[in-house]
Amino acid sequence: MDKLDTMRAFLTVVQQGAFTKAADKLAVSPQLVSKYISALEKSLQTRLLHRTTRRLSLTQAGSDYYQRCLQVIADIDEMESRLTEHAQVVSGTLTISAPMSFGTLHLPHLLMDFQQRYPQIKLKITLTDIKVDIVDEGVDVAMRIGQLADSSYICKKVAPINIAIMASPDYLAARGLPKTPAELQHHHYLKYVYSDDAMLFSGFDNMRHTIDFNDNLIANNGELLVNTAILGGGIVIQPTFIAGKALAEGKLVRILQGYEPKPVGLYMVYANRQYLAPKVACFIEFVSQYYSTPPSWDQV
């Protein structure tokens, strides 16, 4: 039996003057309160209460123990209160990892809005398209894009990510509009270095192994590839969060829409679900509610 429970029961019995009143206060049965007191006296090998049918009174040992219990329980309650208050203070440095292009194009507004709500949180942002180990790198939250494999980390999807096949009107006028995925092998392909073409084109009907792309430009940044496509450099396959504005302005045209890769997701990845630091929990909750459906980059 927990010693603190028995001590709290003893204090309540003394303060209420009766087992039944103490039981009501503690929301337990009178029998359990009696059991607590008996267990406490047994462990101390000392009688603490005089019991009669009319009233309860403290023995001398019980009076001394009561005073000590008051101090002990008060100290414990104060300590727990301070720890709880500390856990609820939303402050400190929040370390975030995010993809390069998504970070440069879409994080500034989010981060500014977040800091307006939580001004005591300092933000440390690392932009990289390389998957980092969040524990080894000391990252509180990683924002990642893709179809995430099962892992020991917690993954929370916060927005859909659509992927488009695009080229500029000038490029299509000069090189022709491909009607089927197979025709892409005759075009200039602006390749993102981290993409897995077998996965990227898995939505194409039975074509995943037959396209021999002419990778005349390979880069590790989607914005560079999209901007090159705008200038007529070739066909690019990139998320609409990068290309949405160019598509809305007619600088790029979506092609082969029936064969576009399946949408992926924007996820927040973090190490533990329980005992999250308030700064991490607040950021996760904030981002979870930040993006509309469809997200802003698909509304331009």
Tab-separated table of C-alpha atoms in Angstrom:
chain	number	residue	atom	x	y	z
A	1	MET	CA	0.000	0.000	0.000
A	2	ASP	CA	1.368	3.397	-0.975
A	3	LYS	CA	2.740	5.284	2.024
A	4	LEU	CA	1.693	8.679	0.694
A	5	ASP	CA	-1.891	7.462	0.229
A	6	THR	CA	-2.021	6.294	3.835
A	7	MET	CA	-0.553	9.578	5.066
A	8	ARG	CA	-3.080	11.622	3.072
A	9	ALA	CA	-5.898	9.439	4.410
A	10	PHE	CA	-4.673	9.981	7.977
A	11	LEU	CA	-4.527	13.766	7.516
A	12	THR	CA	-8.023	13.811	6.029
A	13	VAL	CA	-9.494	11.707	8.838
A	14	VAL	CA	-8.044	14.064	11.442
A	15	GLN	CA	-9.194	17.175	9.560
A	16	GLN	CA	-12.715	15.826	8.883
A	17	GLY	CA	-13.128	14.211	12.304
A	18	ALA	CA	-14.734	11.027	10.987
A	19	PHE	CA	-13.979	8.123	8.654
A	20	THR	CA	-17.148	8.613	6.628
A	21	LYS	CA	-16.489	12.323	6.068
A	22	ALA	CA	-12.890	11.557	5.135
A	23	ALA	CA	-14.091	8.911	2.693
A	24	ASP	CA	-16.439	11.433	1.043
A	25	LYS	CA	-13.585	13.933	0.780
A	26	LEU	CA	-11.247	11.369	-0.771
A	27	ALA	CA	-14.000	9.836	-2.966
A	28	VAL	CA	-13.314	6.345	-1.608
A	29	SER	CA	-15.182	3.962	0.663
A	30	PRO	CA	-15.052	4.278	4.497
A	31	GLN	CA	-13.724	0.720	4.579
A	32	LEU	CA	-10.733	1.722	2.451
A	33	VAL	CA	-10.024	4.718	4.694
A	34	SER	CA	-10.107	2.429	7.731
A	35	LYS	CA	-7.776	0.024	5.945
A	36	TYR	CA	-5.349	2.887	5.200
A	37	ILE	CA	-5.229	3.943	8.862
A	38	SER	CA	-4.776	0.386	10.084
A	39	ALA	CA	-1.956	-0.193	7.597
A	40	LEU	CA	-0.281	3.055	8.658
A	41	GLU	CA	-0.456	2.191	12.353
A	42	LYS	CA	0.827	-1.297	11.606
A	43	SER	CA	3.806	0.003	9.644
A	44	LEU	CA	4.639	2.513	12.418
A	45	GLN	CA	3.829	-0.009	15.172
A	46	THR	CA	2.086	2.857	16.954
A	47	ARG	CA	-1.556	3.751	17.614
A	48	LEU	CA	-2.338	7.130	16.089
A	49	LEU	CA	-6.057	7.489	16.822
A	50	HIS	CA	-8.358	6.788	19.721
A	51	ARG	CA	-11.575	5.416	18.217
A	52	THR	CA	-14.933	5.420	19.980
A	53	THR	CA	-18.457	5.172	18.653
A	54	ARG	CA	-18.917	8.918	19.195
A	55	ARG	CA	-15.630	10.528	18.200
A	56	LEU	CA	-12.022	10.219	17.070
A	57	SER	CA	-9.077	11.763	18.858
A	58	LEU	CA	-5.342	11.776	18.359
A	59	THR	CA	-2.948	9.944	20.591
A	60	GLN	CA	0.190	11.830	21.574
A	61	ALA	CA	2.104	9.906	18.942
A	62	GLY	CA	-0.699	10.646	16.483
A	63	SER	CA	-0.503	14.376	17.239
A	64	ASP	CA	3.241	14.415	16.642
A	65	TYR	CA	2.852	12.364	13.470
A	66	TYR	CA	0.057	14.632	12.240
A	67	GLN	CA	2.296	17.705	12.432
A	68	ARG	CA	5.109	15.938	10.572
A	69	CYS	CA	2.691	14.632	7.960
A	70	LEU	CA	1.381	18.125	7.331
A	71	GLN	CA	4.894	19.330	6.534
A	72	VAL	CA	5.839	16.326	4.420
A	73	ILE	CA	2.669	16.427	2.299
A	74	ALA	CA	2.908	20.210	1.947
A	75	ASP	CA	6.498	19.884	0.696
A	76	ILE	CA	5.526	17.180	-1.795
A	77	ASP	CA	2.526	19.162	-3.081
A	78	GLU	CA	4.678	22.276	-3.511
A	79	MET	CA	7.345	20.330	-5.380
A	80	GLU	CA	4.795	18.738	-7.723
A	81	SER	CA	3.133	22.105	-8.308
A	82	ARG	CA	6.430	23.689	-9.264
A	83	LEU	CA	7.290	20.830	-11.614
A	84	THR	CA	3.876	21.072	-13.255
A	85	GLU	CA	4.206	24.834	-13.680
A	86	HIS	CA	7.682	24.351	-15.152
A	87	ALA	CA	6.355	21.780	-17.616
A	88	GLN	CA	3.685	24.237	-18.780
A	89	VAL	CA	6.053	27.143	-19.461
A	90	VAL	CA	6.292	27.413	-23.237
A	91	SER	CA	9.846	28.613	-23.720
A	92	GLY	CA	13.290	27.437	-24.766
A	93	THR	CA	14.961	26.724	-28.106
A	94	LEU	CA	13.031	24.596	-30.601
A	95	THR	CA	15.201	22.834	-33.193
A	96	ILE	CA	13.474	22.106	-36.505
A	97	SER	CA	14.699	20.310	-39.617
A	98	ALA	CA	12.834	20.872	-42.884
A	99	PRO	CA	13.264	20.279	-46.644
A	100	MET	CA	15.188	23.026	-48.411
A	101	SER	CA	12.632	24.318	-50.909
A	102	PHE	CA	9.653	23.913	-48.626
A	103	GLY	CA	11.573	25.779	-45.947
A	104	THR	CA	12.514	28.732	-48.106
A	105	LEU	CA	9.099	29.054	-49.752
A	106	HIS	CA	6.626	28.255	-46.997
A	107	LEU	CA	8.193	28.263	-43.545
A	108	PRO	CA	8.804	32.014	-43.058
A	109	HIS	CA	5.097	32.872	-42.600
A	110	LEU	CA	4.473	29.832	-40.424
A	111	LEU	CA	7.450	30.592	-38.183
A	112	MET	CA	6.514	34.260	-37.831
A	113	ASP	CA	2.937	33.369	-36.903
A	114	PHE	CA	4.149	30.748	-34.435
A	115	GLN	CA	6.501	33.183	-32.690
A	116	GLN	CA	3.780	35.794	-32.441
A	117	ARG	CA	1.778	33.295	-30.431
A	118	TYR	CA	4.763	31.936	-28.467
A	119	PRO	CA	7.275	34.795	-28.227
A	120	GLN	CA	9.421	33.057	-25.588
A	121	ILE	CA	10.346	30.212	-27.942
A	122	LYS	CA	13.553	30.609	-29.925
A	123	LEU	CA	13.719	28.762	-33.239
A	124	LYS	CA	16.732	27.023	-34.734
A	125	ILE	CA	16.058	25.906	-38.312
A	126	THR	CA	18.125	23.537	-40.441
A	127	LEU	CA	17.095	23.179	-44.082
A	128	THR	CA	18.251	20.013	-45.807
A	129	ASP	CA	16.818	17.469	-48.216
A	130	ILE	CA	18.919	14.750	-46.612
A	131	LYS	CA	17.103	12.633	-44.032
A	132	VAL	CA	18.673	13.278	-40.641
A	133	ASP	CA	18.511	11.152	-37.501
A	134	ILE	CA	16.543	13.443	-35.235
A	135	VAL	CA	17.914	11.921	-32.032
A	136	ASP	CA	21.571	11.944	-33.085
A	137	GLU	CA	21.259	15.473	-34.495
A	138	GLY	CA	19.318	16.839	-31.522
A	139	VAL	CA	16.282	17.793	-33.635
A	140	ASP	CA	13.005	18.357	-31.810
A	141	VAL	CA	10.777	18.138	-34.901
A	142	ALA	CA	11.616	17.169	-38.483
A	143	MET	CA	9.277	18.202	-41.288
A	144	ARG	CA	9.528	15.619	-44.062
A	145	ILE	CA	7.880	15.047	-47.427
A	146	GLY	CA	7.142	11.679	-48.984
A	147	GLN	CA	5.589	8.344	-48.155
A	148	LEU	CA	7.205	7.677	-44.809
A	149	ALA	CA	8.237	4.142	-43.960
A	150	ASP	CA	7.435	2.638	-40.584
A	151	SER	CA	9.881	3.691	-37.914
A	152	SER	CA	10.259	4.029	-34.189
A	153	TYR	CA	9.469	7.743	-34.488
A	154	ILE	CA	6.054	9.384	-34.411
A	155	CYS	CA	4.896	10.673	-37.824
A	156	LYS	CA	1.975	13.100	-38.070
A	157	LYS	CA	0.661	14.075	-41.509
A	158	VAL	CA	-0.210	17.759	-41.734
A	159	ALA	CA	-0.817	18.431	-45.452
A	160	PRO	CA	-1.069	16.636	-48.801
A	161	ILE	CA	1.705	17.180	-51.346
A	162	ASN	CA	0.729	16.901	-55.015
A	163	ILE	CA	3.354	16.265	-57.680
A	164	ALA	CA	3.011	17.582	-61.222
A	165	ILE	CA	4.717	16.889	-64.561
A	166	MET	CA	5.434	20.252	-66.179
A	167	ALA	CA	7.145	22.152	-68.941
A	168	SER	CA	7.071	25.687	-70.262
A	169	PRO	CA	4.795	26.610	-73.188
A	170	ASP	CA	7.877	27.583	-75.241
A	171	TYR	CA	9.532	24.223	-74.618
A	172	LEU	CA	6.382	22.313	-75.602
A	173	ALA	CA	5.956	24.459	-78.711
A	174	ALA	CA	9.514	23.668	-79.784
A	175	ARG	CA	9.741	19.987	-78.764
A	176	GLY	CA	6.127	18.813	-78.910
A	177	LEU	CA	3.599	17.754	-76.292
A	178	PRO	CA	4.168	14.204	-75.004
A	179	LYS	CA	0.935	12.198	-75.050
A	180	THR	CA	2.162	9.090	-73.221
A	181	PRO	CA	4.863	8.462	-70.613
A	182	ALA	CA	6.914	6.536	-73.169
A	183	GLU	CA	7.371	9.737	-75.167
A	184	LEU	CA	9.227	11.335	-72.258
A	185	GLN	CA	12.383	9.492	-73.289
A	186	HIS	CA	12.626	11.839	-76.250
A	187	HIS	CA	12.593	14.942	-74.049
A	188	HIS	CA	15.014	16.720	-71.775
A	189	TYR	CA	14.363	15.668	-68.192
A	190	LEU	CA	15.304	17.913	-65.273
A	191	LYS	CA	16.015	15.360	-62.553
A	192	TYR	CA	15.926	15.826	-58.796
A	193	VAL	CA	18.933	13.934	-57.483
A	194	TYR	CA	17.177	12.407	-54.474
A	195	SER	CA	14.175	11.067	-56.408
A	196	ASP	CA	13.673	7.381	-56.972
A	197	ASP	CA	12.432	7.209	-60.549
A	198	ALA	CA	11.008	3.729	-60.077
A	199	MET	CA	8.865	5.050	-57.251
A	200	LEU	CA	8.280	8.460	-58.814
A	201	PHE	CA	6.695	6.968	-61.911
A	202	SER	CA	4.960	4.057	-60.237
A	203	GLY	CA	1.644	5.630	-61.174
A	204	PHE	CA	2.382	5.170	-64.866
A	205	ASP	CA	0.575	2.218	-66.447
A	206	ASN	CA	3.160	-0.545	-66.920
A	207	MET	CA	5.810	2.011	-67.875
A	208	ARG	CA	8.034	2.102	-64.834
A	209	HIS	CA	10.868	0.081	-66.430
A	210	THR	CA	10.695	1.277	-70.022
A	211	ILE	CA	11.393	5.013	-69.808
A	212	ASP	CA	15.004	5.882	-70.579
A	213	PHE	CA	15.135	9.499	-69.463
A	214	ASN	CA	17.513	11.967	-70.999
A	215	ASP	CA	18.788	13.481	-67.745
A	216	ASN	CA	20.418	16.564	-69.207
A	217	LEU	CA	20.319	18.321	-65.824
A	218	ILE	CA	20.519	16.768	-62.365
A	219	ALA	CA	20.298	18.931	-59.241
A	220	ASN	CA	19.653	18.641	-55.523
A	221	ASN	CA	17.233	21.569	-55.410
A	222	GLY	CA	13.694	21.598	-56.764
A	223	GLU	CA	13.495	25.375	-57.135
A	224	LEU	CA	16.497	25.360	-59.470
A	225	LEU	CA	14.868	22.668	-61.600
A	226	VAL	CA	11.515	24.469	-61.739
A	227	ASN	CA	13.168	27.762	-62.669
A	228	THR	CA	15.125	25.975	-65.393
A	229	ALA	CA	11.918	24.478	-66.720
A	230	ILE	CA	10.342	27.961	-66.784
A	231	LEU	CA	13.210	29.063	-69.036
A	232	GLY	CA	12.492	26.196	-71.434
A	233	GLY	CA	15.150	23.788	-70.194
A	234	GLY	CA	13.027	20.664	-70.219
A	235	ILE	CA	10.367	18.665	-68.437
A	236	VAL	CA	10.340	18.696	-64.646
A	237	ILE	CA	8.493	16.606	-62.075
A	238	GLN	CA	8.180	18.542	-58.848
A	239	PRO	CA	5.709	19.258	-56.030
A	240	THR	CA	3.126	21.960	-56.549
A	241	PHE	CA	4.315	23.762	-53.418
A	242	ILE	CA	7.334	24.738	-55.552
A	243	ALA	CA	5.652	25.154	-58.924
A	244	GLY	CA	2.182	26.389	-57.934
A	245	LYS	CA	2.855	30.056	-58.674
A	246	ALA	CA	4.466	29.337	-62.044
A	247	LEU	CA	1.525	27.143	-62.998
A	248	ALA	CA	-0.968	29.831	-61.966
A	249	GLU	CA	0.907	32.432	-64.022
A	250	GLY	CA	1.108	30.179	-67.091
A	251	LYS	CA	4.889	29.973	-66.996
A	252	LEU	CA	4.575	26.202	-66.689
A	253	VAL	CA	1.934	23.839	-68.060
A	254	ARG	CA	0.926	20.530	-66.500
A	255	ILE	CA	1.213	17.600	-68.873
A	256	LEU	CA	0.352	13.897	-68.651
A	257	GLN	CA	-2.017	14.612	-65.780
A	258	GLY	CA	-3.515	11.153	-65.996
A	259	TYR	CA	-0.097	9.724	-65.226
A	260	GLU	CA	1.058	12.019	-62.442
A	261	PRO	CA	2.710	10.355	-59.463
A	262	LYS	CA	0.447	9.717	-56.506
A	263	PRO	CA	0.283	12.504	-53.899
A	264	VAL	CA	2.557	12.201	-50.905
A	265	GLY	CA	2.406	14.055	-47.609
A	266	LEU	CA	4.020	16.668	-45.439
A	267	TYR	CA	4.756	15.071	-42.080
A	268	MET	CA	6.072	16.135	-38.723
A	269	VAL	CA	8.407	13.559	-37.235
A	270	TYR	CA	9.356	13.518	-33.566
A	271	ALA	CA	10.821	11.026	-31.154
A	272	ASN	CA	8.231	10.460	-28.415
A	273	ARG	CA	4.517	10.915	-27.939
A	274	GLN	CA	4.597	10.975	-24.121
A	275	TYR	CA	6.093	13.720	-21.980
A	276	LEU	CA	6.617	16.081	-24.899
A	277	ALA	CA	8.275	19.333	-23.923
A	278	PRO	CA	5.665	22.126	-24.083
A	279	LYS	CA	7.589	23.884	-26.877
A	280	VAL	CA	7.407	20.724	-29.027
A	281	ALA	CA	3.767	19.984	-28.226
A	282	CYS	CA	2.779	23.582	-29.040
A	283	PHE	CA	4.597	23.524	-32.382
A	284	ILE	CA	3.036	20.210	-33.397
A	285	GLU	CA	-0.439	21.448	-32.489
A	286	PHE	CA	0.137	24.778	-34.249
A	287	VAL	CA	1.352	23.224	-37.520
A	288	SER	CA	-1.412	20.603	-37.429
A	289	GLN	CA	-3.987	23.398	-37.703
A	290	TYR	CA	-2.006	25.766	-39.922
A	291	TYR	CA	-2.576	24.383	-43.421
A	292	SER	CA	-5.958	24.426	-45.098
A	293	THR	CA	-7.337	21.721	-47.393
A	294	PRO	CA	-6.267	22.090	-50.120
A	295	PRO	CA	-3.162	23.937	-48.888
A	296	SER	CA	-2.459	27.471	-50.032
A	297	TRP	CA	0.060	26.474	-52.715
A	298	ASP	CA	-2.671	24.524	-54.524
A	299	GLN	CA	-5.061	27.483	-54.425
A	300	VAL	CA	-3.008	29.968	-56.450
